[in-house]
JSON list of C-alpha atoms and ligand atoms in Angstrom, two decimals:
[
{"chain": "Q", "resi": 5, "resn": "MET", "atom": "CA", "xyz": [-17.07, 10.50, -6.34]},
{"chain": "Q", "resi": 6, "resn": "LYS", "atom": "CA", "xyz": [-17.79, 6.98, -7.43]},
{"chain": "Q", "resi": 7, "resn": "LYS", "atom": "CA", "xyz": [-17.41, 4.45, -4.66]},
{"chain": "Q", "resi": 8, "resn": "CYS", "atom": "CA", "xyz": [-16.32, 1.05, -5.77]},
{"chain": "Q", "resi": 9, "resn": "GLY", "atom": "CA", "xyz": [-17.51, -2.05, -3.98]},
{"chain": "Q", "resi": 10, "resn": "PHE", "atom": "CA", "xyz": [-15.35, -4.80, -2.63]},
{"chain": "Q", "resi": 11, "resn": "ILE", "atom": "CA", "xyz": [-16.04, -7.73, -4.91]},
{"chain": "Q", "resi": 12, "resn": "SER", "atom": "CA", "xyz": [-12.92, -9.80, -5.21]},
{"chain": "Q", "resi": 13, "resn": "ALA", "atom": "CA", "xyz": [-9.21, -9.67, -4.69]},
{"chain": "Q", "resi": 14, "resn": "GLY", "atom": "CA", "xyz": [-6.43, -11.53, -6.39]},
{"chain": "Q", "resi": 15, "resn": "LEU", "atom": "CA", "xyz": [-2.73, -10.95, -6.21]},
{"chain": "Q", "resi": 16, "resn": "VAL", "atom": "CA", "xyz": [0.61, -12.38, -7.06]},
{"chain": "Q", "resi": 17, "resn": "TYR", "atom": "CA", "xyz": [3.82, -11.24, -5.45]},
{"chain": "Q", "resi": 18, "resn": "GLY", "atom": "CA", "xyz": [6.75, -9.97, -7.42]},
{"chain": "Q", "resi": 19, "resn": "GLY", "atom": "CA", "xyz": [5.17, -9.75, -10.83]},
{"chain": "Q", "resi": 20, "resn": "SER", "atom": "CA", "xyz": [3.17, -7.24, -12.72]},
{"chain": "Q", "resi": 21, "resn": "SER", "atom": "CA", "xyz": [-0.15, -8.66, -11.65]},
{"chain": "Q", "resi": 22, "resn": "LEU", "atom": "CA", "xyz": [-3.04, -6.59, -10.47]},
{"chain": "Q", "resi": 23, "resn": "MET", "atom": "CA", "xyz": [-5.09, -6.51, -7.33]},
{"chain": "Q", "resi": 24, "resn": "LEU", "atom": "CA", "xyz": [-8.64, -6.40, -8.60]},
{"chain": "Q", "resi": 25, "resn": "VAL", "atom": "CA", "xyz": [-11.26, -4.99, -6.30]},
{"chain": "Q", "resi": 26, "resn": "GLY", "atom": "CA", "xyz": [-14.64, -3.95, -7.58]},
{"chain": "Q", "resi": 27, "resn": "CYS", "atom": "CA", "xyz": [-14.18, -1.44, -10.38]},
{"chain": "Q", "resi": 28, "resn": "ALA", "atom": "CA", "xyz": [-10.63, -0.54, -9.37]},
{"chain": "Q", "resi": 29, "resn": "SER", "atom": "CA", "xyz": [-7.34, -2.23, -10.08]},
{"chain": "Q", "resi": 30, "resn": "VAL", "atom": "CA", "xyz": [-3.99, -1.46, -8.56]},
{"chain": "Q", "resi": 31, "resn": "SER", "atom": "CA", "xyz": [-0.79, -2.58, -10.24]},
{"chain": "Q", "resi": 32, "resn": "TYR", "atom": "CA", "xyz": [2.25, -4.16, -8.70]},
{"chain": "Q", "resi": 33, "resn": "LEU", "atom": "CA", "xyz": [5.19, -1.85, -9.31]},
{"chain": "Q", "resi": 34, "resn": "PRO", "atom": "CA", "xyz": [8.81, -2.69, -10.10]},
{"chain": "Q", "resi": 35, "resn": "TYR", "atom": "CA", "xyz": [11.33, -1.75, -7.43]},
{"chain": "Q", "resi": 36, "resn": "SER", "atom": "CA", "xyz": [14.98, -2.19, -6.55]},
{"chain": "Q", "resi": 37, "resn": "GLU", "atom": "CA", "xyz": [16.63, -2.62, -3.16]},
{"chain": "Q", "resi": 38, "resn": "GLU", "atom": "CA", "xyz": [19.35, -0.49, -1.62]},
{"chain": "Q", "resi": 39, "resn": "ASN", "atom": "CA", "xyz": [20.28, -1.73, 1.84]},
{"chain": "Q", "resi": 40, "resn": "ASN", "atom": "CA", "xyz": [16.97, -1.60, 3.75]},
{"chain": "Q", "resi": 41, "resn": "LEU", "atom": "CA", "xyz": [15.28, 0.69, 1.28]},
{"chain": "Q", "resi": 42, "resn": "LEU", "atom": "CA", "xyz": [12.90, -0.24, -1.52]},
{"chain": "Q", "resi": 43, "resn": "VAL", "atom": "CA", "xyz": [13.36, 2.18, -4.39]},
{"chain": "Q", "resi": 44, "resn": "ILE", "atom": "CA", "xyz": [10.33, 2.94, -6.55]},
{"chain": "Q", "resi": 45, "resn": "LYS", "atom": "CA", "xyz": [10.36, 5.36, -9.48]},
{"chain": "Q", "resi": 46, "resn": "LYS", "atom": "CA", "xyz": [8.04, 8.33, -9.10]},
{"chain": "Q", "resi": 47, "resn": "SER", "atom": "CA", "xyz": [7.24, 8.00, -12.79]},
{"chain": "Q", "resi": 48, "resn": "ASN", "atom": "CA", "xyz": [4.95, 5.10, -11.80]},
{"chain": "Q", "resi": 49, "resn": "PHE", "atom": "CA", "xyz": [2.65, 7.69, -10.27]},
{"chain": "Q", "resi": 50, "resn": "VAL", "atom": "CA", "xyz": [2.26, 10.07, -13.20]},
{"chain": "Q", "resi": 51, "resn": "LYS", "atom": "CA", "xyz": [-1.12, 8.55, -14.13]},
{"chain": "Q", "resi": 52, "resn": "GLU", "atom": "CA", "xyz": [-1.84, 6.43, -11.07]},
{"chain": "Q", "resi": 53, "resn": "LYS", "atom": "CA", "xyz": [-2.45, 7.44, -7.47]},
{"chain": "Q", "resi": 54, "resn": "TYR", "atom": "CA", "xyz": [-1.86, 3.99, -5.97]},
{"chain": "Q", "resi": 55, "resn": "GLY", "atom": "CA", "xyz": [0.63, 1.17, -6.36]},
{"chain": "Q", "resi": 56, "resn": "LEU", "atom": "CA", "xyz": [1.55, -2.14, -4.72]},
{"chain": "Q", "resi": 57, "resn": "ILE", "atom": "CA", "xyz": [4.93, -3.56, -3.79]},
{"chain": "Q", "resi": 58, "resn": "GLY", "atom": "CA", "xyz": [5.25, -7.30, -3.28]},
{"chain": "Q", "resi": 59, "resn": "TYR", "atom": "CA", "xyz": [8.33, -7.50, -1.08]},
{"chain": "Q", "resi": 60, "resn": "LYS", "atom": "CA", "xyz": [9.38, -11.05, -0.26]},
{"chain": "Q", "resi": 61, "resn": "ASN", "atom": "CA", "xyz": [10.22, -10.41, 3.39]},
{"chain": "Q", "resi": 62, "resn": "LEU", "atom": "CA", "xyz": [6.82, -9.06, 4.37]},
{"chain": "Q", "resi": 63, "resn": "PRO", "atom": "CA", "xyz": [3.60, -10.95, 5.16]},
{"chain": "Q", "resi": 64, "resn": "ALA", "atom": "CA", "xyz": [1.48, -8.70, 2.93]},
{"chain": "Q", "resi": 65, "resn": "PRO", "atom": "CA", "xyz": [1.93, -6.18, 0.11]},
{"chain": "Q", "resi": 66, "resn": "ILE", "atom": "CA", "xyz": [2.90, -2.57, 0.70]},
{"chain": "Q", "resi": 67, "resn": "TYR", "atom": "CA", "xyz": [0.30, -0.09, -0.53]},
{"chain": "Q", "resi": 68, "resn": "ILE", "atom": "CA", "xyz": [1.71, 3.20, -1.74]},
{"chain": "Q", "resi": 69, "resn": "THR", "atom": "CA", "xyz": [-0.49, 6.25, -2.14]},
{"chain": "Q", "resi": 70, "resn": "LYS", "atom": "CA", "xyz": [0.47, 9.47, -3.86]},
{"chain": "Q", "resi": 71, "resn": "LEU", "atom": "CA", "xyz": [-0.72, 12.33, -1.69]},
{"chain": "Q", "resi": 72, "resn": "GLU", "atom": "CA", "xyz": [-0.84, 16.05, -2.34]},
{"chain": "Q", "resi": 73, "resn": "ASN", "atom": "CA", "xyz": [2.29, 18.22, -2.52]},
{"chain": "Q", "resi": 74, "resn": "ASN", "atom": "CA", "xyz": [4.53, 15.47, -3.85]},
{"chain": "Q", "resi": 75, "resn": "LYS", "atom": "CA", "xyz": [4.17, 13.34, -0.70]},
{"chain": "Q", "resi": 76, "resn": "TYR", "atom": "CA", "xyz": [3.54, 9.61, -0.45]},
{"chain": "Q", "resi": 77, "resn": "SER", "atom": "CA", "xyz": [2.41, 7.10, 2.14]},
{"chain": "Q", "resi": 78, "resn": "ALA", "atom": "CA", "xyz": [3.26, 3.40, 2.37]},
{"chain": "Q", "resi": 79, "resn": "VAL", "atom": "CA", "xyz": [1.29, 0.99, 4.56]},
{"chain": "Q", "resi": 80, "resn": "LEU", "atom": "CA", "xyz": [1.38, -2.76, 5.08]},
{"chain": "Q", "resi": 81, "resn": "LEU", "atom": "CA", "xyz": [-1.87, -4.37, 3.91]},
{"chain": "Q", "resi": 82, "resn": "LYS", "atom": "CA", "xyz": [-2.12, -6.58, 6.98]},
{"chain": "Q", "resi": 83, "resn": "CYS", "atom": "CA", "xyz": [-5.20, -5.97, 9.11]},
{"chain": "Q", "resi": 84, "resn": "THR", "atom": "CA", "xyz": [-4.45, -5.01, 12.69]},
{"chain": "Q", "resi": 85, "resn": "HIS", "atom": "CA", "xyz": [-7.47, -6.99, 13.94]},
{"chain": "Q", "resi": 86, "resn": "LYS", "atom": "CA", "xyz": [-6.45, -10.59, 13.20]},
{"chain": "Q", "resi": 87, "resn": "GLY", "atom": "CA", "xyz": [-3.99, -10.24, 10.36]},
{"chain": "Q", "resi": 88, "resn": "CYS", "atom": "CA", "xyz": [-5.98, -10.82, 7.17]},
{"chain": "Q", "resi": 89, "resn": "GLU", "atom": "CA", "xyz": [-4.80, -9.14, 4.02]},
{"chain": "Q", "resi": 90, "resn": "VAL", "atom": "CA", "xyz": [-6.58, -5.84, 3.46]},
{"chain": "Q", "resi": 91, "resn": "ALA", "atom": "CA", "xyz": [-7.71, -4.91, -0.07]},
{"chain": "Q", "resi": 92, "resn": "PRO", "atom": "CA", "xyz": [-8.01, -1.58, -1.85]},
{"chain": "Q", "resi": 93, "resn": "ALA", "atom": "CA", "xyz": [-11.56, -0.48, -2.64]},
{"chain": "Q", "resi": 94, "resn": "GLY", "atom": "CA", "xyz": [-11.66, 2.95, -4.19]},
{"chain": "Q", "resi": 95, "resn": "ASP", "atom": "CA", "xyz": [-10.23, 5.38, -1.65]},
{"chain": "Q", "resi": 96, "resn": "LEU", "atom": "CA", "xyz": [-10.60, 2.85, 1.17]},
{"chain": "Q", "resi": 97, "resn": "LEU", "atom": "CA", "xyz": [-8.76, -0.24, 2.32]},
{"chain": "Q", "resi": 98, "resn": "ILE", "atom": "CA", "xyz": [-11.18, -2.95, 3.43]},
{"chain": "Q", "resi": 99, "resn": "CYS", "atom": "CA", "xyz": [-10.53, -6.16, 5.31]},
{"chain": "Q", "resi": 100, "resn": "PRO", "atom": "CA", "xyz": [-12.50, -9.07, 3.81]},
{"chain": "Q", "resi": 101, "resn": "CYS", "atom": "CA", "xyz": [-12.46, -11.09, 7.06]},
{"chain": "Q", "resi": 102, "resn": "HIS", "atom": "CA", "xyz": [-14.52, -8.97, 9.48]},
{"chain": "Q", "resi": 103, "resn": "GLY", "atom": "CA", "xyz": [-15.09, -5.70, 7.63]},
{"chain": "Q", "resi": 104, "resn": "SER", "atom": "CA", "xyz": [-12.59, -3.30, 9.16]},
{"chain": "Q", "resi": 105, "resn": "GLU", "atom": "CA", "xyz": [-12.04, -0.23, 7.03]},
{"chain": "Q", "resi": 106, "resn": "TYR", "atom": "CA", "xyz": [-9.01, 2.02, 6.74]},
{"chain": "Q", "resi": 107, "resn": "SER", "atom": "CA", "xyz": [-8.24, 5.20, 4.86]},
{"chain": "Q", "resi": 108, "resn": "ASN", "atom": "CA", "xyz": [-5.82, 4.90, 1.95]},
{"chain": "Q", "resi": 109, "resn": "THR", "atom": "CA", "xyz": [-3.07, 6.04, 4.34]},
{"chain": "Q", "resi": 110, "resn": "GLY", "atom": "CA", "xyz": [-3.92, 3.31, 6.85]},
{"chain": "Q", "resi": 111, "resn": "GLU", "atom": "CA", "xyz": [-5.99, 5.20, 9.43]},
{"chain": "Q", "resi": 112, "resn": "VAL", "atom": "CA", "xyz": [-8.59, 2.90, 10.95]},
{"chain": "Q", "resi": 113, "resn": "LEU", "atom": "CA", "xyz": [-12.11, 4.13, 10.14]},
{"chain": "Q", "resi": 114, "resn": "GLN", "atom": "CA", "xyz": [-14.29, 1.13, 10.99]},
{"chain": "Q", "resi": 115, "resn": "SER", "atom": "CA", "xyz": [-13.93, -1.52, 13.71]},
{"chain": "Q", "resi": 116, "resn": "PRO", "atom": "CA", "xyz": [-13.33, -4.24, 14.73]},
{"chain": "Q", "resi": 117, "resn": "ALA", "atom": "CA", "xyz": [-9.73, -3.12, 14.09]},
{"chain": "Q", "resi": 118, "resn": "ASP", "atom": "CA", "xyz": [-8.71, -0.47, 16.59]},
{"chain": "Q", "resi": 119, "resn": "LYS", "atom": "CA", "xyz": [-5.18, 0.30, 15.38]},
{"chain": "Q", "resi": 120, "resn": "ASP", "atom": "CA", "xyz": [-3.98, 1.90, 12.17]},
{"chain": "Q", "resi": 121, "resn": "LEU", "atom": "CA", "xyz": [-2.17, -0.16, 9.56]},
{"chain": "Q", "resi": 122, "resn": "TYR", "atom": "CA", "xyz": [1.60, -0.31, 9.92]},
{"chain": "Q", "resi": 123, "resn": "SER", "atom": "CA", "xyz": [3.08, 2.71, 8.16]},
{"chain": "Q", "resi": 124, "resn": "PHE", "atom": "CA", "xyz": [6.58, 2.69, 6.66]},
{"chain": "Q", "resi": 125, "resn": "SER", "atom": "CA", "xyz": [8.83, 5.71, 6.77]},
{"chain": "Q", "resi": 126, "resn": "ILE", "atom": "CA", "xyz": [9.41, 7.23, 3.35]},
{"chain": "Q", "resi": 127, "resn": "LYS", "atom": "CA", "xyz": [11.94, 9.56, 1.80]},
{"chain": "Q", "resi": 128, "resn": "THR", "atom": "CA", "xyz": [11.85, 10.97, -1.70]},
{"chain": "Q", "resi": 129, "resn": "ASP", "atom": "CA", "xyz": [14.09, 12.80, -4.11]},
{"chain": "Q", "resi": 130, "resn": "SER", "atom": "CA", "xyz": [13.32, 14.19, -7.53]},
{"chain": "Q", "resi": 131, "resn": "GLU", "atom": "CA", "xyz": [13.12, 10.73, -9.14]},
{"chain": "Q", "resi": 132, "resn": "ASN", "atom": "CA", "xyz": [12.42, 8.09, -6.52]},
{"chain": "Q", "resi": 133, "resn": "ILE", "atom": "CA", "xyz": [10.46, 7.05, -3.49]},
{"chain": "Q", "resi": 134, "resn": "TYR", "atom": "CA", "xyz": [12.45, 5.21, -0.79]},
{"chain": "Q", "resi": 135, "resn": "VAL", "atom": "CA", "xyz": [10.46, 2.96, 1.53]},
{"chain": "Q", "resi": 136, "resn": "ASN", "atom": "CA", "xyz": [12.34, 1.91, 4.64]},
{"chain": "Q", "resi": 137, "resn": "VAL", "atom": "CA", "xyz": [11.67, -1.77, 5.39]},
{"chain": "Q", "resi": 138, "resn": "GLU", "atom": "CA", "xyz": [14.23, -2.05, 8.18]},
{"chain": "Q", "resi": 139, "resn": "ASN", "atom": "CA", "xyz": [12.81, -3.85, 11.24]},
{"chain": "Q", "resi": 140, "resn": "ASN", "atom": "CA", "xyz": [10.29, -5.73, 9.13]},
{"chain": "T", "resi": 28, "resn": "LIG", "atom": "S1", "xyz": [-8.86, -9.59, 10.45]},
{"chain": "T", "resi": 28, "resn": "LIG", "atom": "FE1", "xyz": [-9.43, -7.73, 9.51]},
{"chain": "T", "resi": 28, "resn": "LIG", "atom": "S2", "xyz": [-11.30, -7.18, 10.43]},
{"chain": "T", "resi": 28, "resn": "LIG", "atom": "FE2", "xyz": [-10.73, -9.03, 11.41]}
]
């Protein structure tokens, strides 16, 4: 597996911009809102394993990962150490401030962070992913 380095990150909320990190890029995805749920089409994940949601009420993007068996995870890209925005780097999420590393599902792998990234509850149906942003 090729491991991409963390070189730079750039992002814009709410548009179709990309987060560019090393040799990887992750797209911001369109979504709609239903009550406290963000609704994302599963068709966004036919070719891609990862996607970003720039939701206005959150301090950082949501990072969605397509897992095996038609499951998904959604984590807030806000470092649990001192709150910097974490960036995708291949299959890892890396904090540019002090080097904490997380798995793509938000599990802390490298200190100084000692807590996992905030994980949103998710439901799915045949067409959509529903990310619950209540209490955020
Ligand atoms: S804020 Fe992320 S490692 Fe310190």
